[in-house]
Tab-separated table of C-alpha atoms and ligand atoms in Angstrom:
chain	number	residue	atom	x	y	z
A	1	UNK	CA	113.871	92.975	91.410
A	2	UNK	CA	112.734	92.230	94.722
A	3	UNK	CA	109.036	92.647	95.205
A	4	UNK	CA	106.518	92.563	98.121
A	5	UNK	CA	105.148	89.397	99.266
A	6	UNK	CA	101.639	88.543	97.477
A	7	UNK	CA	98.590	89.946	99.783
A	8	UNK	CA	100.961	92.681	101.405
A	9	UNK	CA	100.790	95.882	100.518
A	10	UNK	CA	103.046	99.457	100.818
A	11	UNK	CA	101.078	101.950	102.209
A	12	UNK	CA	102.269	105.373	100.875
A	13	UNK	CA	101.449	108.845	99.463
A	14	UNK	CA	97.899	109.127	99.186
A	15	UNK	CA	96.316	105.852	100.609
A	16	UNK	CA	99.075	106.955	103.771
A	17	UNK	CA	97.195	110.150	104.111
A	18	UNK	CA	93.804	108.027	104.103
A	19	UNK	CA	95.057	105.556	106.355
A	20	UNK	CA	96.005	107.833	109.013
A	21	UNK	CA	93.505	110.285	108.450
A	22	UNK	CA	91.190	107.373	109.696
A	23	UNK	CA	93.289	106.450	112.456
A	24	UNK	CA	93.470	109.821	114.242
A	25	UNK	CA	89.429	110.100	113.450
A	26	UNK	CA	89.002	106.715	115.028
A	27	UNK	CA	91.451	107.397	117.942
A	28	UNK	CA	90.019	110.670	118.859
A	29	UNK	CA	86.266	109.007	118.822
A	30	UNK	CA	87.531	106.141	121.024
A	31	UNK	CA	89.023	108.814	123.287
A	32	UNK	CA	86.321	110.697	123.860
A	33	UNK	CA	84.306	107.360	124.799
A	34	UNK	CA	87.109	106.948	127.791
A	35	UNK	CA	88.951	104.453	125.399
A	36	UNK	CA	92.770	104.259	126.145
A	37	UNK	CA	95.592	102.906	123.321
A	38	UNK	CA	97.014	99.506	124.173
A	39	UNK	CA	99.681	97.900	121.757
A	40	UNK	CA	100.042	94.490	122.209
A	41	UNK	CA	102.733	91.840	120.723
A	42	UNK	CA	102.407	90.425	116.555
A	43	UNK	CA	103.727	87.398	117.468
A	44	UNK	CA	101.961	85.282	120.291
A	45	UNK	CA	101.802	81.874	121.085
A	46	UNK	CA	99.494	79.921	118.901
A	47	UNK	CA	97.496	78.275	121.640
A	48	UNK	CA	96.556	81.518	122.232
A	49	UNK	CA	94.454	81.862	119.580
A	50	UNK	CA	93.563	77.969	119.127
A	51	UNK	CA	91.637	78.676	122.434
A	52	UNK	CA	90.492	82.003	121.704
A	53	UNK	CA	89.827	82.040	118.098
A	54	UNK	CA	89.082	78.403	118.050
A	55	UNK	CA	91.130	75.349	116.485
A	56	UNK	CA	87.478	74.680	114.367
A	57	UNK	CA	87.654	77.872	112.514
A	58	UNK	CA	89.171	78.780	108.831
A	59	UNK	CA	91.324	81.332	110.701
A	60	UNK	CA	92.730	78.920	112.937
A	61	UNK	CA	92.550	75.585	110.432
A	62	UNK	CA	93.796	77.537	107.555
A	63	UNK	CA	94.808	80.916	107.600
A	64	UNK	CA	97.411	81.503	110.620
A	65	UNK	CA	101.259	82.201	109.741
A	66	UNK	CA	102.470	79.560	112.080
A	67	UNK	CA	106.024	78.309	112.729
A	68	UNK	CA	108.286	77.042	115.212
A	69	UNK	CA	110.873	79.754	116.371
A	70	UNK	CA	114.909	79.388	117.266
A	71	UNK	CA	114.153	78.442	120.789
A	72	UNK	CA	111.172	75.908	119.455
A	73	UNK	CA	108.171	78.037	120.324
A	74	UNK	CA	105.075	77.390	118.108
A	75	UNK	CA	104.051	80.882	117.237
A	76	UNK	CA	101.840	82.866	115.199
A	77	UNK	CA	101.353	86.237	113.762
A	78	UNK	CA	98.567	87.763	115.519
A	79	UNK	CA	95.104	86.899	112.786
A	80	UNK	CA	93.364	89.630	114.855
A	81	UNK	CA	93.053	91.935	118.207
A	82	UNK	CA	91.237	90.596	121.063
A	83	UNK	CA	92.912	87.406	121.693
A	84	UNK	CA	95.994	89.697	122.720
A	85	UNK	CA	94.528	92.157	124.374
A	86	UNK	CA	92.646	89.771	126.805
A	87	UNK	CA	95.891	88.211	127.126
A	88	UNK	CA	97.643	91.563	128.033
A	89	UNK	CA	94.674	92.143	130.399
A	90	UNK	CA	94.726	88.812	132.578
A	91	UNK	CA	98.473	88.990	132.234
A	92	UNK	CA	98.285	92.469	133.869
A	93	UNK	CA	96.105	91.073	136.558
A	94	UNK	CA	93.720	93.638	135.725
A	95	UNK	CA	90.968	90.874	135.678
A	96	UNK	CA	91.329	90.387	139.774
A	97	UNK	CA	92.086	93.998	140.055
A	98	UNK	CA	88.783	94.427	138.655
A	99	UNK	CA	86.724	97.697	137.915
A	100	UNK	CA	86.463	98.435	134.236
A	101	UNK	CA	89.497	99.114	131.659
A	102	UNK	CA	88.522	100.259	128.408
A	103	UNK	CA	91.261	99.621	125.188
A	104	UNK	CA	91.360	100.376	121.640
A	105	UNK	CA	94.266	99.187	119.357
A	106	UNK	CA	95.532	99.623	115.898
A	107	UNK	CA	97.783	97.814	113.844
A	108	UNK	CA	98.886	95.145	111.289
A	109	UNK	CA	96.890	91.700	111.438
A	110	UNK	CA	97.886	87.894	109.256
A	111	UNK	CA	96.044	85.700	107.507
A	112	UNK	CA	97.340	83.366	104.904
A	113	UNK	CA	94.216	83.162	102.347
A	114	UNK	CA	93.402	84.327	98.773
A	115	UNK	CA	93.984	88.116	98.403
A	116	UNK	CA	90.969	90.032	96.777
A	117	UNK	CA	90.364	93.517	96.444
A	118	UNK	CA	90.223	94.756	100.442
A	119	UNK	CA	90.983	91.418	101.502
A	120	UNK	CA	94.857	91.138	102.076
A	121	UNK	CA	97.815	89.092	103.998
A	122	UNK	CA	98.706	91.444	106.026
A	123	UNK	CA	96.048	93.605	106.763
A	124	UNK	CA	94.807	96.294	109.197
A	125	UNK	CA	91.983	97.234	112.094
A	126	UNK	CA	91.013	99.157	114.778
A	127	UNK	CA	88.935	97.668	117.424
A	128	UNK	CA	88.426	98.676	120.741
A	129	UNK	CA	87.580	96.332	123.768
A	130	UNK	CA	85.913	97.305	127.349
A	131	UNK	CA	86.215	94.686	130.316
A	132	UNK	CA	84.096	94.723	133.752
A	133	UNK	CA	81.021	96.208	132.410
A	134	UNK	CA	78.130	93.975	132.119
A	135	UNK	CA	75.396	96.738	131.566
A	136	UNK	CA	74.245	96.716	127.967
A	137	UNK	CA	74.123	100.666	127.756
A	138	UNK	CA	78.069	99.447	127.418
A	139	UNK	CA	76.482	97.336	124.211
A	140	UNK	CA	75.340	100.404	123.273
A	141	UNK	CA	77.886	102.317	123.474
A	142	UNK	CA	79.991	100.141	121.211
A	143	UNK	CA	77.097	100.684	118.593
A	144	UNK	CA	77.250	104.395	119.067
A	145	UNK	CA	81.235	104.268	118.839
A	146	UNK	CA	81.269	102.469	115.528
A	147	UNK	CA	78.549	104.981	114.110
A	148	UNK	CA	80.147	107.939	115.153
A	149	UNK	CA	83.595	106.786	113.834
A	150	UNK	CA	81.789	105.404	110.518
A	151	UNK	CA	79.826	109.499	109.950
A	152	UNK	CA	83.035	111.278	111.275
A	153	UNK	CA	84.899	109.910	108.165
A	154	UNK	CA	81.474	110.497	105.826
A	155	UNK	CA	81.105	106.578	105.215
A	156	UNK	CA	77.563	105.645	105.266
A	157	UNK	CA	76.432	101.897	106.744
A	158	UNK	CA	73.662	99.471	107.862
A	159	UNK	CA	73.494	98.228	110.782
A	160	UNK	CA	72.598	94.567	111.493
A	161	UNK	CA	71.517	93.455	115.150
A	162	UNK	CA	71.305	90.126	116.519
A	163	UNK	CA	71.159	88.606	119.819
A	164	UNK	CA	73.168	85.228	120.775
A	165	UNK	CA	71.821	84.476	124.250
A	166	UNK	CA	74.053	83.227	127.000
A	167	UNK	CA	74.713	79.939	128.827
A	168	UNK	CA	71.142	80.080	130.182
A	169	UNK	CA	69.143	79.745	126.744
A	170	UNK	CA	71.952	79.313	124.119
A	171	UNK	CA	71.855	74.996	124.444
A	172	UNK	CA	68.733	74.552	124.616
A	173	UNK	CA	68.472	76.355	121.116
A	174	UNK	CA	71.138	74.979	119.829
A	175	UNK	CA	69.446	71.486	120.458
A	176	UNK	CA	66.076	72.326	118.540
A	177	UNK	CA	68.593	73.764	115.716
A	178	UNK	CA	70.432	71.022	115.343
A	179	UNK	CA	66.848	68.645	115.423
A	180	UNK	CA	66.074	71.039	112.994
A	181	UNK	CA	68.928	70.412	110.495
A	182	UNK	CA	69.361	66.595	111.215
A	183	UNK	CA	65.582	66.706	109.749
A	184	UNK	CA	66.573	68.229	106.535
A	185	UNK	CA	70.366	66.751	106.165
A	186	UNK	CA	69.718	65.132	103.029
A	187	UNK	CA	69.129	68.514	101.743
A	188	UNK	CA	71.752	70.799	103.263
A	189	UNK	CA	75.474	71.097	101.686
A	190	UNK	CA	78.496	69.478	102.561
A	191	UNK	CA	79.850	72.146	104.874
A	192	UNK	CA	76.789	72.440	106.592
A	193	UNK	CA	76.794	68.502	107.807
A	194	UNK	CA	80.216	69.584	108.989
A	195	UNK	CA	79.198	72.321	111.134
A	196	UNK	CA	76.525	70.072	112.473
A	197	UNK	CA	79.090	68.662	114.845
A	198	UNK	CA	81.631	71.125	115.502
A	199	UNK	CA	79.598	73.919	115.352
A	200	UNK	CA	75.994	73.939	114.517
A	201	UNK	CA	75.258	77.526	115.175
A	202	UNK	CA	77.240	78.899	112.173
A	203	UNK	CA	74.608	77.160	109.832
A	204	UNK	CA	72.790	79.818	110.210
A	205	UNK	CA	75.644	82.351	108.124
A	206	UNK	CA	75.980	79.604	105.782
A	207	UNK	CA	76.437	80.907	102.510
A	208	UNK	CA	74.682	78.433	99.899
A	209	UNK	CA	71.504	79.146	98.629
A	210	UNK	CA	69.871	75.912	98.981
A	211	UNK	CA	70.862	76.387	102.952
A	212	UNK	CA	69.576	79.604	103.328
A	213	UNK	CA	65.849	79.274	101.946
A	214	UNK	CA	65.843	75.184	104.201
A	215	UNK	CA	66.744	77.566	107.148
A	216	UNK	CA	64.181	80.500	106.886
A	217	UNK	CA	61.737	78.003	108.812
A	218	UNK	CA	65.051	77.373	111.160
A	219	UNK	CA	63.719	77.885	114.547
A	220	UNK	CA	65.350	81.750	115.859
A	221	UNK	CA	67.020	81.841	118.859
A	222	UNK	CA	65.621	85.426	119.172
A	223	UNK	CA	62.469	83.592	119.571
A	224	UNK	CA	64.082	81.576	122.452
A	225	UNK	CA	65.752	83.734	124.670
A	226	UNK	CA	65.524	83.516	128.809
A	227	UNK	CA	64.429	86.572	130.087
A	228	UNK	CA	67.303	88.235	131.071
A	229	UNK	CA	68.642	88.110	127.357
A	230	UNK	CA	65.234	89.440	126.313
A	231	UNK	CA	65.129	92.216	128.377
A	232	UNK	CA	69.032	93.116	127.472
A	233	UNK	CA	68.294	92.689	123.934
A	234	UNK	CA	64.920	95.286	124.248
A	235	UNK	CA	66.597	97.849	126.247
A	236	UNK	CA	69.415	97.318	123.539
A	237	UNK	CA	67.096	98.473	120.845
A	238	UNK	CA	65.435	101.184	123.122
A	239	UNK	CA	69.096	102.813	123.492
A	240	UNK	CA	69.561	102.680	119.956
A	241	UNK	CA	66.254	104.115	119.066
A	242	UNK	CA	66.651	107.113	121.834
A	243	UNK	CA	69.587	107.856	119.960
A	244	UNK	CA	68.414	107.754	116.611
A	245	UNK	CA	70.809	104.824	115.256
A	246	UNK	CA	68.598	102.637	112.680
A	247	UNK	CA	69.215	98.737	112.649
A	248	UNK	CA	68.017	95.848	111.314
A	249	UNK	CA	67.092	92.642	113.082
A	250	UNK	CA	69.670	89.698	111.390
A	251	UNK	CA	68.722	86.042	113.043
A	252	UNK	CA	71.332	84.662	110.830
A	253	UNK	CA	74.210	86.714	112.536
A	254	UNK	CA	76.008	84.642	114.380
A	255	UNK	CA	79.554	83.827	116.179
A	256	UNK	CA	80.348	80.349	116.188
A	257	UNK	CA	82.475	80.501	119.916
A	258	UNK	CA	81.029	79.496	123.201
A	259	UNK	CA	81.875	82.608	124.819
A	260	UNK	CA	80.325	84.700	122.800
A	261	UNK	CA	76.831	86.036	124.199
A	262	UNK	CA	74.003	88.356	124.130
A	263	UNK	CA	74.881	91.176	122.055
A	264	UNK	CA	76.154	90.563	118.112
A	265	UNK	CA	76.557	93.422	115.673
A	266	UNK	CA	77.650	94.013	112.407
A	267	UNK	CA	78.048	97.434	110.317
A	268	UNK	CA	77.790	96.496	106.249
A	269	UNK	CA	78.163	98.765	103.451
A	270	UNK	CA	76.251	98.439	100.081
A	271	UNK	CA	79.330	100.427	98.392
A	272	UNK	CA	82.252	97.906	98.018
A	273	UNK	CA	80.280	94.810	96.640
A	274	UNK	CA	77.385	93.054	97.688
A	275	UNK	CA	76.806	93.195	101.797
A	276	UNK	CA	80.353	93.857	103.038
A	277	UNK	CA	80.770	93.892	106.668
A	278	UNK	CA	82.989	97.050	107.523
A	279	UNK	CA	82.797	96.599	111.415
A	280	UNK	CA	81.699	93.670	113.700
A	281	UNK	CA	81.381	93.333	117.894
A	282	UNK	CA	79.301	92.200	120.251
A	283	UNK	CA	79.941	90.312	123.991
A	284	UNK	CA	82.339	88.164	124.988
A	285	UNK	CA	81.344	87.522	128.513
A	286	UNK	CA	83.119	84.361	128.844
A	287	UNK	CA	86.367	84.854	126.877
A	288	UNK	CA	88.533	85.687	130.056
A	289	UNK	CA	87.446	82.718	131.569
A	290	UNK	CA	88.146	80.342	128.640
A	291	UNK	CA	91.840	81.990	128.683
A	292	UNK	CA	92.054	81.083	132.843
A	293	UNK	CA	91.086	84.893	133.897
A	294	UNK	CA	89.049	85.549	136.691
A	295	UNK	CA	85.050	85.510	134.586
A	296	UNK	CA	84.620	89.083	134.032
A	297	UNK	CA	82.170	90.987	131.230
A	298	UNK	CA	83.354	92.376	128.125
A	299	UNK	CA	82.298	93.769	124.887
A	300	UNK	CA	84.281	94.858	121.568
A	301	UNK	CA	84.567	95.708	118.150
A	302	UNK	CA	86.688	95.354	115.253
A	303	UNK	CA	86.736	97.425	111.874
A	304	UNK	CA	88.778	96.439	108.981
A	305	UNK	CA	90.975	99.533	107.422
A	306	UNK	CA	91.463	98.742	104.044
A	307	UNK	CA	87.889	97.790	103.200
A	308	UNK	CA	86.616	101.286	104.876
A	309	UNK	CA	89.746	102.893	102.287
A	310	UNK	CA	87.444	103.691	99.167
A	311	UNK	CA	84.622	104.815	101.069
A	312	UNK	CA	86.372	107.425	103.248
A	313	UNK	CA	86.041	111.083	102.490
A	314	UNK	CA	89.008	113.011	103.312
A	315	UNK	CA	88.048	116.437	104.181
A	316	UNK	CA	89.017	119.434	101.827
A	317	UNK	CA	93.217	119.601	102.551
A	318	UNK	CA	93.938	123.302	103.459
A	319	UNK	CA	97.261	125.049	102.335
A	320	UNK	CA	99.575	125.542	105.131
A	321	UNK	CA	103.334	126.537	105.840
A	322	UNK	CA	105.591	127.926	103.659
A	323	UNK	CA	107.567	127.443	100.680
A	324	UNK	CA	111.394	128.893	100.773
A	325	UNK	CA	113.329	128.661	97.758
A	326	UNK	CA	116.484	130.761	95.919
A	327	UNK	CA	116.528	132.173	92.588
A	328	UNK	CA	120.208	132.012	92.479
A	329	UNK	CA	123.238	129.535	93.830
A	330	UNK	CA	124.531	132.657	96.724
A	331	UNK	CA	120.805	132.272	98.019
A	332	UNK	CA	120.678	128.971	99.041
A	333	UNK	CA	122.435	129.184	102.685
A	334	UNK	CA	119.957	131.942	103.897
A	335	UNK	CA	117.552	129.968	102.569
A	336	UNK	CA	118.185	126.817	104.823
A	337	UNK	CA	119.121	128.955	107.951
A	338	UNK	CA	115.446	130.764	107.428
A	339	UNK	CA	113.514	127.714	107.250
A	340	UNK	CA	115.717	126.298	110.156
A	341	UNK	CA	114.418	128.905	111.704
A	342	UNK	CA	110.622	129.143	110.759
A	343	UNK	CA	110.231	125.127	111.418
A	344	UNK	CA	110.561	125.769	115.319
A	345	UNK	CA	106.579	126.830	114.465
A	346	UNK	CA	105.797	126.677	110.909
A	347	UNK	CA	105.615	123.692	108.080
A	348	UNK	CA	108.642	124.410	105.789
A	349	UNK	CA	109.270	123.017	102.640
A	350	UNK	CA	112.478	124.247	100.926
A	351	UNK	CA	113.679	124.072	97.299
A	352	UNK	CA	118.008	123.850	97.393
A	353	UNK	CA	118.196	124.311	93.630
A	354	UNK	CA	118.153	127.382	92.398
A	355	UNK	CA	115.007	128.701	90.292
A	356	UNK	CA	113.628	130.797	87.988
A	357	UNK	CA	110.094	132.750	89.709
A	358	UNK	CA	107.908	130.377	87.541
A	359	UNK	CA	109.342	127.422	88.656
A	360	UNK	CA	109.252	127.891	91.845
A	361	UNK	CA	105.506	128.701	91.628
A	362	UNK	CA	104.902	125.352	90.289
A	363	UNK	CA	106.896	124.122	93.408
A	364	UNK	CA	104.683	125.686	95.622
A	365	UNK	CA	101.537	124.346	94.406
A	366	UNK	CA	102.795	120.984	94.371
A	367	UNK	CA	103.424	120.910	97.962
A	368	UNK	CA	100.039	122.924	98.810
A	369	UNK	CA	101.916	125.969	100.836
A	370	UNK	CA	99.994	129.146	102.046
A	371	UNK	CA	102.883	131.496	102.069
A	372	UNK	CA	105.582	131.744	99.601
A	373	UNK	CA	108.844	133.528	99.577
A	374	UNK	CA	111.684	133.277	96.635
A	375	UNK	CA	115.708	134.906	97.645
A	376	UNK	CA	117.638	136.285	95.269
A	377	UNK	CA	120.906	138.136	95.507
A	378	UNK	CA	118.751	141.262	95.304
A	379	UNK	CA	116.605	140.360	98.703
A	380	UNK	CA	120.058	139.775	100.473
A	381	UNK	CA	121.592	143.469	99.322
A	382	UNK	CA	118.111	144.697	100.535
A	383	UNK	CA	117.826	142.840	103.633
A	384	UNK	CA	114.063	142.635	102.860
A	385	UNK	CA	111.951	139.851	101.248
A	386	UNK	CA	108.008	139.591	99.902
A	387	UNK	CA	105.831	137.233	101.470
A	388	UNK	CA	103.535	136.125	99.278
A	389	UNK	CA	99.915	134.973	100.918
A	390	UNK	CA	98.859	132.068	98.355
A	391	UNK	CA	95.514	131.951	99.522
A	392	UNK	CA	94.454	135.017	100.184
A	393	UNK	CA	96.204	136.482	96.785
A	394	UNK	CA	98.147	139.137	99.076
A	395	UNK	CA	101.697	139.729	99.680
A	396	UNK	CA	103.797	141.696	101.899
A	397	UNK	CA	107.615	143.134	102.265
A	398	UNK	CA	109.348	142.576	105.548
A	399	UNK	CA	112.962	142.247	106.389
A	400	UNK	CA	114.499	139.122	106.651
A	401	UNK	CA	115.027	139.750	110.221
A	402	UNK	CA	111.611	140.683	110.834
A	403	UNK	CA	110.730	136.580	109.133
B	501	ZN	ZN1	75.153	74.955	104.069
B	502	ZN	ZN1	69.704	83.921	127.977
């Protein structure tokens, strides 16, 4: 028997109703924020995201499903949104049309690495991105977006708040972190040494123990911002406390790529293990640019479906439709041409076996109808046929014309 590949998944039945029911609650959110669909390409060159994603990180290093094409093109299944969508948007020219263009996307996303529970191969998100707008009420927004998506589908959250600073303040902190480190490197773990030269910043998020208390007297770059990031980051909070969205302060969020600035957010919930991030955004002022766009501002976000799966709450599912079915064999042909009929406005579900009452009332509940209505020889020498309302424990006789 053939099986699915390990770390990719069917998604059916229940977890489909799930799945979209948190797509169409995301996409109507994102809508009503001005946000329009995009659907961009799962395969893309890979220098795409070496540059965007970064050839230093795991993603990049370890986790991409890479290969060379028929016509020798190194590709890649997309690891995740943005790279392609900023693509899509320079390619567009919508970078020196300018003005602001605001996307969301859904869809399938790779990464070769070990699949754990809500950590898979092929995996989903939705994520929205917004170009030209360098206002951080647009920050702020993005918050408000994730929160309102997040309560919509009853999943509660943290929020955690951090900001990154831009080409103005970012070095110079990076510097006195890195003097900082190089003071302790006897102390701090293999990967950390590492990081020191490709990428100090991510120090701060690393994971060890013995890192993480060194690093509490780590100098904060929320300490060191210029003012301009200072005053972004304060009016940042002020939004968010106007419109009563609680957040916690996390120095040691970080993003280890050059373009990111200012703004860094994360949404974590304390339901699926310890700390899980269910949602993460912030800037990206100078992503066009490193992809050879004309520099223009942007902010995003990203949420992962299948961790947010378990934690959704799927609203009570209301009976609807109708349920046709025959009670004997010269029943069955009305019964097709009257739910050929009804389906021009109505759900329909149809039994073509004939039935006995009582099985057909186990039929009905199965498939959750609100109206039921069974054909027998004698409903065809009568030209009339009971309704039955399933809800509302009622039931009424109307010819078949008449239905
Ligand atoms: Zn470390
Ligand atoms: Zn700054």
């Amino acid at each position: 028997m053939i099986k699915s590949l390990r770390g990719m998944n069917d998604i059916l039945s229940e977890d489909y109703e799930r799945f979209t029911y948190f797509i169409n609650t995301a996409t109507h959110v994102a809508q009503k924020y001005g946000f329009h669909f995009i659907e961009t390409p799962l395969l893309e060159e890979t220098a795409l995201f070496k540059r965007s994603v970064g050839a230093s990180s795991d993603i990049v290093g370890k986790e991409m499903y890479q290969f060379i094409d028929k016509g020798k093109n190194d590709v890649c299944l997309r690891p995740e949104g943005t790279a392609g969508v900023v693509r899509a948007f320079i390619q567009k020219k919508l970078d020196k049309a300018g003005g602001v263009h605001r996307f969301f996307y859904h869809g399938s996303m790779f990464r070769y690495e070990r699949p754990q529970k809500g950590r898979l191969r092929q995996f989903h998100q939705f994520g929205v991105e917004s170009f030209g707008i360098d206002s951080v009420y647009e920050d702020a927004n993005m918050i408000m977006m994730v929160a309102d998506i997040l309560v919509a589908c009853g999943i509660g959250y943290r929020l955690q708040l951090n900001s990154l600073g831009d080409a103005n303040c970012m070095p110079a902190y990076r510097e006195s972190l890195v003097h900082f480190v190089t003071q302790c490197k006897d102390e701090v773990c293999e990967d950390c040494i590492r990081r020191l030269d490709l990428n100090p910043i991510r120090v701060l998020d690393c994971k060890n123990e013995k890192c993480q208390s060194l690093y509490v007297n780590a100098p904060k770059l929320i300490n060191n911002l210029c003012q301009a990031c200072e005053n972004d980051f304060t009016k940042l909070k002020q939004i968010l406390d106007t419109n009563n969205i609680n957040y916690e302060i996390d120095t040691n969020l970080v993003r280890g790529l050059d373009y990111y600035s200012k703004t860094a957010f994360e949404f974590v919930s304390d339901n699926i293990g310890s700390q899980s991030a269910i949602a993460g955004g912030g800037r990206y002022d100078r992503l066009v640019e490193f992809l050879d766009g004309r520099p223009t501002p942007a902010v995003g976000f990203a949420m992962g479906i299948e961790r947010l799966m378990e934690l959704i709450q799927m609203p009570e599912v209301k009976k609807e439709g109708y349920y046709i079915g025959a009670l004997d064999e010269d029943a069955i042909d009305l019964v097709v041409q009257l739910a050929q009929k009804k389906r021009k406005t109505d759900k329909v579900n149809i039994e073509y076996k004939a039935k006995n009452f009582k099985n057909h009332m186990k039929a009905v509940d199965k498939v959750n109808a609100k109206y039921f209505c069974i054909i027998g020889s004698n409903e065809i020498q009568s030209g009339t046929i009971i309704v039955k309302d399933i809800e509302n424990k009622t039931e009424e006789k109307i010819t078949i014309q008449e239905f």
